PDB file of C-alpha atoms in Angstrom:
ATOM      1  CA  ILE A 150      18.725 -34.086   4.051  1.00  0.00           C
ATOM      2  CA  THR A 151      16.025 -33.427   6.661  1.00  0.00           C
ATOM      3  CA  TYR A 152      17.002 -32.348  10.154  1.00  0.00           C
ATOM      4  CA  LYS A 153      14.671 -32.709  13.124  1.00  0.00           C
ATOM      5  CA  VAL A 154      16.245 -30.475  15.760  1.00  0.00           C
ATOM      6  CA  ARG A 155      14.123 -29.016  18.551  1.00  0.00           C
ATOM      7  CA  LEU A 156      14.939 -26.399  21.177  1.00  0.00           C
ATOM      8  CA  LYS A 157      15.224 -27.845  24.657  1.00  0.00           C
ATOM      9  CA  ASN A 158      13.840 -24.849  26.518  1.00  0.00           C
ATOM     10  CA  GLY A 159      12.170 -22.796  23.796  1.00  0.00           C
ATOM     11  CA  ASP A 160      14.840 -20.080  23.694  1.00  0.00           C
ATOM     12  CA  TYR A 161      16.900 -19.222  20.643  1.00  0.00           C
ATOM     13  CA  GLY A 162      20.634 -19.603  20.938  1.00  0.00           C
ATOM     14  CA  GLY A 163      23.324 -22.184  21.420  1.00  0.00           C
ATOM     15  CA  ARG A 164      25.279 -24.155  18.853  1.00  0.00           C
ATOM     16  CA  PHE A 165      24.439 -27.129  16.657  1.00  0.00           C
ATOM     17  CA  VAL A 166      27.523 -29.083  15.551  1.00  0.00           C
ATOM     18  CA  TYR A 167      27.257 -31.394  12.543  1.00  0.00           C
ATOM     19  CA  SER A 168      30.369 -33.322  11.478  1.00  0.00           C
ATOM     20  CA  ILE A 169      31.451 -34.035   7.910  1.00  0.00           C
ATOM     21  CA  SER A 170      34.448 -36.179   7.041  1.00  0.00           C
ATOM     22  CA  ASP A 171      35.985 -34.279   4.130  1.00  0.00           C
ATOM     23  CA  ASN A 172      36.555 -30.808   2.718  1.00  0.00           C
ATOM     24  CA  ILE A 173      33.897 -29.161   0.585  1.00  0.00           C
ATOM     25  CA  GLU A 174      35.023 -28.933  -3.034  1.00  0.00           C
ATOM     26  CA  THR A 175      32.815 -26.079  -4.256  1.00  0.00           C
ATOM     27  CA  LYS A 176      30.474 -23.383  -2.957  1.00  0.00           C
ATOM     28  CA  ASN A 177      28.528 -23.378  -6.236  1.00  0.00           C
ATOM     29  CA  VAL A 178      25.288 -25.288  -5.584  1.00  0.00           C
ATOM     30  CA  TYR A 179      24.980 -26.187  -9.276  1.00  0.00           C
ATOM     31  CA  LEU A 180      28.316 -28.009  -9.247  1.00  0.00           C
ATOM     32  CA  GLN A 181      28.405 -29.649  -5.806  1.00  0.00           C
ATOM     33  CA  GLU A 182      28.554 -33.419  -5.966  1.00  0.00           C
ATOM     34  CA  THR A 183      29.146 -34.642  -2.412  1.00  0.00           C
ATOM     35  CA  GLY A 184      26.843 -35.075   0.543  1.00  0.00           C
ATOM     36  CA  TYR A 185      29.175 -32.862   2.564  1.00  0.00           C
ATOM     37  CA  GLU A 186      28.456 -29.835   0.401  1.00  0.00           C
ATOM     38  CA  GLN A 187      24.771 -30.676   0.219  1.00  0.00           C
ATOM     39  CA  ALA A 188      24.552 -30.963   4.014  1.00  0.00           C
ATOM     40  CA  ILE A 189      25.717 -27.351   4.275  1.00  0.00           C
ATOM     41  CA  SER A 190      23.730 -25.913   1.372  1.00  0.00           C
ATOM     42  CA  SER A 191      20.512 -27.608   2.551  1.00  0.00           C
ATOM     43  CA  MET A 192      20.635 -25.462   5.698  1.00  0.00           C
ATOM     44  CA  MET A 193      21.231 -22.266   3.697  1.00  0.00           C
ATOM     45  CA  TYR A 194      19.177 -22.529   0.519  1.00  0.00           C
ATOM     46  CA  GLU A 195      15.470 -23.124   0.001  1.00  0.00           C
ATOM     47  CA  SER A 196      13.208 -24.575  -2.661  1.00  0.00           C
ATOM     48  CA  LEU A 197       9.685 -23.623  -3.642  1.00  0.00           C
ATOM     49  CA  TRP A 198       8.435 -26.272  -1.227  1.00  0.00           C
ATOM     50  CA  ASN A 199       9.810 -28.587   1.434  1.00  0.00           C
ATOM     51  CA  ILE A 200       9.016 -31.996   2.904  1.00  0.00           C
ATOM     52  CA  ASP A 201       7.390 -32.316   6.318  1.00  0.00           C
ATOM     53  CA  PRO A 202       9.713 -34.731   8.210  1.00  0.00           C
ATOM     54  CA  ASN A 203       6.757 -36.065  10.189  1.00  0.00           C
ATOM     55  CA  ASN A 204       4.595 -37.263   7.295  1.00  0.00           C
ATOM     56  CA  TRP A 205       6.711 -36.682   4.130  1.00  0.00           C
ATOM     57  CA  LYS A 206       4.074 -34.446   2.548  1.00  0.00           C
ATOM     58  CA  PRO A 207       4.928 -31.224   0.642  1.00  0.00           C
ATOM     59  CA  ILE A 208       4.784 -28.062   2.765  1.00  0.00           C
ATOM     60  CA  PRO A 209       5.559 -24.409   1.906  1.00  0.00           C
ATOM     61  CA  GLY A 210       9.105 -23.286   1.197  1.00  0.00           C
ATOM     62  CA  ILE A 211       9.625 -20.005  -0.646  1.00  0.00           C
ATOM     63  CA  ALA A 212       6.111 -20.547  -2.031  1.00  0.00           C
ATOM     64  CA  TYR A 213       3.148 -20.630   0.344  1.00  0.00           C
ATOM     65  CA  ALA A 214       0.713 -22.121  -2.206  1.00  0.00           C
ATOM     66  CA  TRP A 215       0.589 -23.675  -5.674  1.00  0.00           C
ATOM     67  CA  GLU A 216      -1.838 -25.024  -8.259  1.00  0.00           C
ATOM     68  CA  THR A 217      -1.624 -27.586 -11.051  1.00  0.00           C
ATOM     69  CA  GLU A 218      -3.713 -27.312 -14.228  1.00  0.00           C
ATOM     70  CA  THR A 219      -3.975 -29.644 -17.211  1.00  0.00           C
ATOM     71  CA  THR A 220      -3.057 -27.962 -20.509  1.00  0.00           C
ATOM     72  CA  THR A 221      -4.217 -28.748 -24.044  1.00  0.00           C
ATOM     73  CA  ALA A 222      -2.096 -28.017 -27.097  1.00  0.00           C
ATOM     74  CA  SER A 223      -2.901 -24.583 -28.509  1.00  0.00           C
ATOM     75  CA  GLY A 224      -0.477 -22.010 -29.937  1.00  0.00           C
ATOM     76  CA  ASP A 225       2.769 -22.268 -27.958  1.00  0.00           C
ATOM     77  CA  ILE A 226       1.107 -24.380 -25.240  1.00  0.00           C
ATOM     78  CA  GLN A 227       1.595 -28.143 -25.351  1.00  0.00           C
ATOM     79  CA  ASP A 228      -0.358 -31.041 -23.904  1.00  0.00           C
ATOM     80  CA  GLY A 229       0.753 -31.431 -20.303  1.00  0.00           C
ATOM     81  CA  GLU A 230       0.476 -29.372 -17.133  1.00  0.00           C
ATOM     82  CA  LYS A 231       0.853 -25.825 -15.845  1.00  0.00           C
ATOM     83  CA  TYR A 232       2.268 -25.237 -12.350  1.00  0.00           C
ATOM     84  CA  THR A 233       1.631 -21.881 -10.657  1.00  0.00           C
ATOM     85  CA  PHE A 234       3.530 -20.973  -7.478  1.00  0.00           C
ATOM     86  CA  HIS A 235       2.778 -18.045  -5.167  1.00  0.00           C
ATOM     87  CA  LEU A 236       5.839 -16.738  -3.300  1.00  0.00           C
ATOM     88  CA  TYR A 237       5.759 -15.299   0.200  1.00  0.00           C
ATOM     89  CA  ASP A 238       5.674 -11.501   0.108  1.00  0.00           C
ATOM     90  CA  ASN A 239       8.245 -11.307   2.923  1.00  0.00           C
ATOM     91  CA  ALA A 240      10.713 -13.867   1.542  1.00  0.00           C
ATOM     92  CA  THR A 241      14.160 -12.243   1.420  1.00  0.00           C
ATOM     93  CA  TRP A 242      17.724 -13.122   0.573  1.00  0.00           C
ATOM     94  CA  HIS A 243      20.340 -12.875   3.290  1.00  0.00           C
ATOM     95  CA  ASP A 244      21.315  -9.423   2.022  1.00  0.00           C
ATOM     96  CA  GLY A 245      17.775  -8.190   2.730  1.00  0.00           C
ATOM     97  CA  THR A 246      16.558  -7.976  -0.880  1.00  0.00           C
ATOM     98  CA  ASP A 247      13.331  -9.658  -1.984  1.00  0.00           C
ATOM     99  CA  VAL A 248      13.181 -13.168  -3.416  1.00  0.00           C
ATOM    100  CA  THR A 249      11.330 -12.756  -6.714  1.00  0.00           C
ATOM    101  CA  SER A 250       9.763 -14.952  -9.368  1.00  0.00           C
ATOM    102  CA  GLU A 251      12.599 -13.875 -11.671  1.00  0.00           C
ATOM    103  CA  ASP A 252      15.074 -15.488  -9.254  1.00  0.00           C
ATOM    104  CA  VAL A 253      13.054 -18.709  -9.418  1.00  0.00           C
ATOM    105  CA  GLU A 254      12.893 -18.668 -13.211  1.00  0.00           C
ATOM    106  CA  ASN A 255      16.624 -17.944 -13.434  1.00  0.00           C
ATOM    107  CA  SER A 256      17.375 -20.838 -11.074  1.00  0.00           C
ATOM    108  CA  VAL A 257      15.459 -23.253 -13.312  1.00  0.00           C
ATOM    109  CA  TYR A 258      17.493 -22.054 -16.312  1.00  0.00           C
ATOM    110  CA  LEU A 259      20.671 -22.725 -14.319  1.00  0.00           C
ATOM    111  CA  TRP A 260      19.506 -26.194 -13.267  1.00  0.00           C
ATOM    112  CA  GLN A 261      18.776 -26.984 -16.919  1.00  0.00           C
ATOM    113  CA  LYS A 262      22.509 -26.450 -17.485  1.00  0.00           C
ATOM    114  CA  SER A 263      23.714 -28.395 -14.449  1.00  0.00           C
ATOM    115  CA  HIS A 264      24.761 -32.020 -14.944  1.00  0.00           C
ATOM    116  CA  LEU A 265      23.465 -32.708 -11.425  1.00  0.00           C
ATOM    117  CA  SER A 266      19.818 -31.896 -12.110  1.00  0.00           C
ATOM    118  CA  PRO A 267      17.152 -34.443 -13.075  1.00  0.00           C
ATOM    119  CA  GLY A 268      16.888 -34.896 -16.838  1.00  0.00           C
ATOM    120  CA  GLU A 269      13.220 -34.010 -16.561  1.00  0.00           C
ATOM    121  CA  ILE A 270      14.053 -30.314 -16.173  1.00  0.00           C
ATOM    122  CA  SER A 271      15.521 -30.044 -19.655  1.00  0.00           C
ATOM    123  CA  LYS A 272      13.335 -32.708 -21.225  1.00  0.00           C
ATOM    124  CA  TYR A 273       9.892 -31.585 -20.044  1.00  0.00           C
ATOM    125  CA  VAL A 274      10.011 -27.894 -19.021  1.00  0.00           C
ATOM    126  CA  TYR A 275       9.414 -25.883 -22.188  1.00  0.00           C
ATOM    127  CA  LYS A 276       8.059 -22.552 -20.965  1.00  0.00           C
ATOM    128  CA  MET A 277       8.114 -20.309 -17.871  1.00  0.00           C
ATOM    129  CA  GLU A 278       6.356 -17.058 -16.957  1.00  0.00           C
ATOM    130  CA  THR A 279       6.704 -14.421 -14.246  1.00  0.00           C
ATOM    131  CA  PRO A 280       3.424 -12.436 -14.357  1.00  0.00           C
ATOM    132  CA  ASP A 281       4.520 -10.486 -11.272  1.00  0.00           C
ATOM    133  CA  ASP A 282       7.343 -10.477  -8.705  1.00  0.00           C
ATOM    134  CA  LYS A 283       5.669 -13.099  -6.529  1.00  0.00           C
ATOM    135  CA  THR A 284       4.081 -15.449  -9.085  1.00  0.00           C
ATOM    136  CA  PHE A 285       6.039 -18.099 -10.977  1.00  0.00           C
ATOM    137  CA  VAL A 286       4.498 -20.270 -13.711  1.00  0.00           C
ATOM    138  CA  MET A 287       6.051 -23.377 -15.264  1.00  0.00           C
ATOM    139  CA  TYR A 288       4.752 -25.421 -18.211  1.00  0.00           C
ATOM    140  CA  VAL A 289       5.676 -29.072 -18.785  1.00  0.00           C
ATOM    141  CA  ASN A 290       4.806 -31.334 -21.711  1.00  0.00           C
ATOM    142  CA  SER A 291       3.853 -34.337 -19.581  1.00  0.00           C
ATOM    143  CA  THR A 292       1.955 -35.151 -16.385  1.00  0.00           C
ATOM    144  CA  GLY A 293       2.384 -36.884 -13.056  1.00  0.00           C
ATOM    145  CA  TYR A 294       3.392 -36.305  -9.429  1.00  0.00           C
ATOM    146  CA  PHE A 295       6.942 -37.549  -9.853  1.00  0.00           C
ATOM    147  CA  LEU A 296       7.507 -35.144 -12.741  1.00  0.00           C
ATOM    148  CA  TRP A 297       6.118 -32.292 -10.603  1.00  0.00           C
ATOM    149  CA  ASN A 298       8.441 -33.330  -7.791  1.00  0.00           C
ATOM    150  CA  ASP A 299      11.545 -33.432  -9.987  1.00  0.00           C
ATOM    151  CA  VAL A 300      11.072 -30.151 -11.838  1.00  0.00           C
ATOM    152  CA  THR A 301       9.795 -28.001  -8.944  1.00  0.00           C
ATOM    153  CA  SER A 302      11.999 -29.156  -6.042  1.00  0.00           C
ATOM    154  CA  VAL A 303      15.137 -27.393  -7.288  1.00  0.00           C
ATOM    155  CA  THR A 304      17.239 -25.149  -5.059  1.00  0.00           C
ATOM    156  CA  ILE A 305      16.573 -21.438  -5.606  1.00  0.00           C
ATOM    157  CA  THR A 306      19.510 -19.002  -5.865  1.00  0.00           C
ATOM    158  CA  PRO A 307      19.707 -15.214  -6.337  1.00  0.00           C
ATOM    159  CA  LYS A 308      20.095 -13.983  -9.911  1.00  0.00           C
ATOM    160  CA  SER A 309      22.199 -11.103  -8.584  1.00  0.00           C
ATOM    161  CA  VAL A 310      24.932 -13.595  -7.625  1.00  0.00           C
ATOM    162  CA  TYR A 311      24.771 -16.246 -10.352  1.00  0.00           C
ATOM    163  CA  GLY A 312      23.949 -14.040 -13.335  1.00  0.00           C
ATOM    164  CA  ASP A 313      21.641 -14.634 -16.278  1.00  0.00           C
ATOM    165  CA  GLY A 314      20.851 -18.353 -16.289  1.00  0.00           C
ATOM    166  CA  GLN A 315      20.274 -18.375 -20.042  1.00  0.00           C
ATOM    167  CA  THR A 316      23.771 -17.138 -20.917  1.00  0.00           C
ATOM    168  CA  VAL A 317      26.087 -17.767 -17.964  1.00  0.00           C
ATOM    169  CA  ASN A 318      28.735 -20.498 -17.969  1.00  0.00           C
ATOM    170  CA  LEU A 319      28.268 -22.471 -14.741  1.00  0.00           C
ATOM    171  CA  THR A 320      31.850 -23.704 -14.610  1.00  0.00           C
ATOM    172  CA  THR A 321      33.311 -20.188 -14.556  1.00  0.00           C
ATOM    173  CA  ILE A 322      31.256 -18.947 -11.600  1.00  0.00           C
ATOM    174  CA  THR A 323      33.374 -18.551  -8.476  1.00  0.00           C
ATOM    175  CA  LEU A 324      31.974 -17.755  -5.046  1.00  0.00           C
ATOM    176  CA  PRO A 325      35.031 -16.926  -2.919  1.00  0.00           C
ATOM    177  CA  ASP A 326      33.626 -14.322  -0.552  1.00  0.00           C
ATOM    178  CA  LYS A 327      31.116 -14.408   2.273  1.00  0.00           C
ATOM    179  CA  GLU A 328      29.158 -11.636   0.576  1.00  0.00           C
ATOM    180  CA  ASP A 329      28.551 -13.912  -2.438  1.00  0.00           C
ATOM    181  CA  MET A 330      27.129 -16.772  -0.403  1.00  0.00           C
ATOM    182  CA  ILE A 331      23.619 -15.327  -0.343  1.00  0.00           C
ATOM    183  CA  ALA A 332      20.684 -17.671   0.238  1.00  0.00           C
ATOM    184  CA  SER A 333      17.200 -17.381   1.736  1.00  0.00           C
ATOM    185  CA  GLY A 334      17.081 -20.221   4.254  1.00  0.00           C
ATOM    186  CA  PRO A 335      17.319 -20.327   8.064  1.00  0.00           C
ATOM    187  CA  TYR A 336      21.131 -20.218   8.159  1.00  0.00           C
ATOM    188  CA  MET A 337      23.588 -17.942   6.408  1.00  0.00           C
ATOM    189  CA  TRP A 338      27.248 -18.395   5.510  1.00  0.00           C
ATOM    190  CA  ASN A 339      29.729 -16.852   7.938  1.00  0.00           C
ATOM    191  CA  GLU A 340      33.162 -18.469   7.789  1.00  0.00           C
ATOM    192  CA  HIS A 341      35.058 -21.348   6.177  1.00  0.00           C
ATOM    193  CA  VAL A 342      38.450 -22.631   7.318  1.00  0.00           C
ATOM    194  CA  GLU A 343      39.570 -25.436   5.008  1.00  0.00           C
ATOM    195  CA  SER A 344      40.067 -28.803   6.721  1.00  0.00           C
ATOM    196  CA  GLU A 345      38.574 -27.398   9.915  1.00  0.00           C
ATOM    197  CA  TYR A 346      35.017 -26.070   9.708  1.00  0.00           C
ATOM    198  CA  VAL A 347      32.261 -24.157   8.001  1.00  0.00           C
ATOM    199  CA  GLN A 348      30.346 -21.821  10.301  1.00  0.00           C
ATOM    200  CA  LEU A 349      26.741 -20.804   9.608  1.00  0.00           C
ATOM    201  CA  LEU A 350      24.750 -18.253  11.594  1.00  0.00           C
ATOM    202  CA  ARG A 351      20.991 -18.108  12.126  1.00  0.00           C
ATOM    203  CA  TYR A 352      19.323 -15.659   9.744  1.00  0.00           C
ATOM    204  CA  GLU A 353      17.364 -13.301  11.980  1.00  0.00           C
ATOM    205  CA  ASP A 354      14.671 -12.552   9.347  1.00  0.00           C
TER     206      ASP A 354
END
């Protein structure tokens, strides 16, 4: 979901009300299945890159730049492509801690387990690397823009909340408290009253 909302007078403040017609069923982004939940999470969570609503081209998200290289089979490297993403140094979670390449890698592991994610994530992604806290590398055994789009556009979540993506059971994760609803996007979770509203607040940083 892409929102085009502009300030009328250039000052921060005010309230933006967006209506949904049913309760949200889960706060776990890896299990949400309705547009209602996605409408809320899309304002809280980020991906490596976003879409410019004016021209539909990729623009920075958590990553400010990225490169694609063709790979040739050698050792544990397969024929396909290598994607390298460079994360913003000042990207933080809503609790003030840094967003790291390990969080990104862990999120991909979690999406490989989610029944909601594109099949390409499990089928084509065979290796990931985190050479430093702000560099994330992904290897795929095929090529093409649509593959790049599917495997790199996933929502990024904090490892500190969701646990080790390689071992955790997604269906047993519960996120009942405001303190657990940590994201990195422009709005942060504040309050939820079932059948009435979800309230998000602007993240000052």
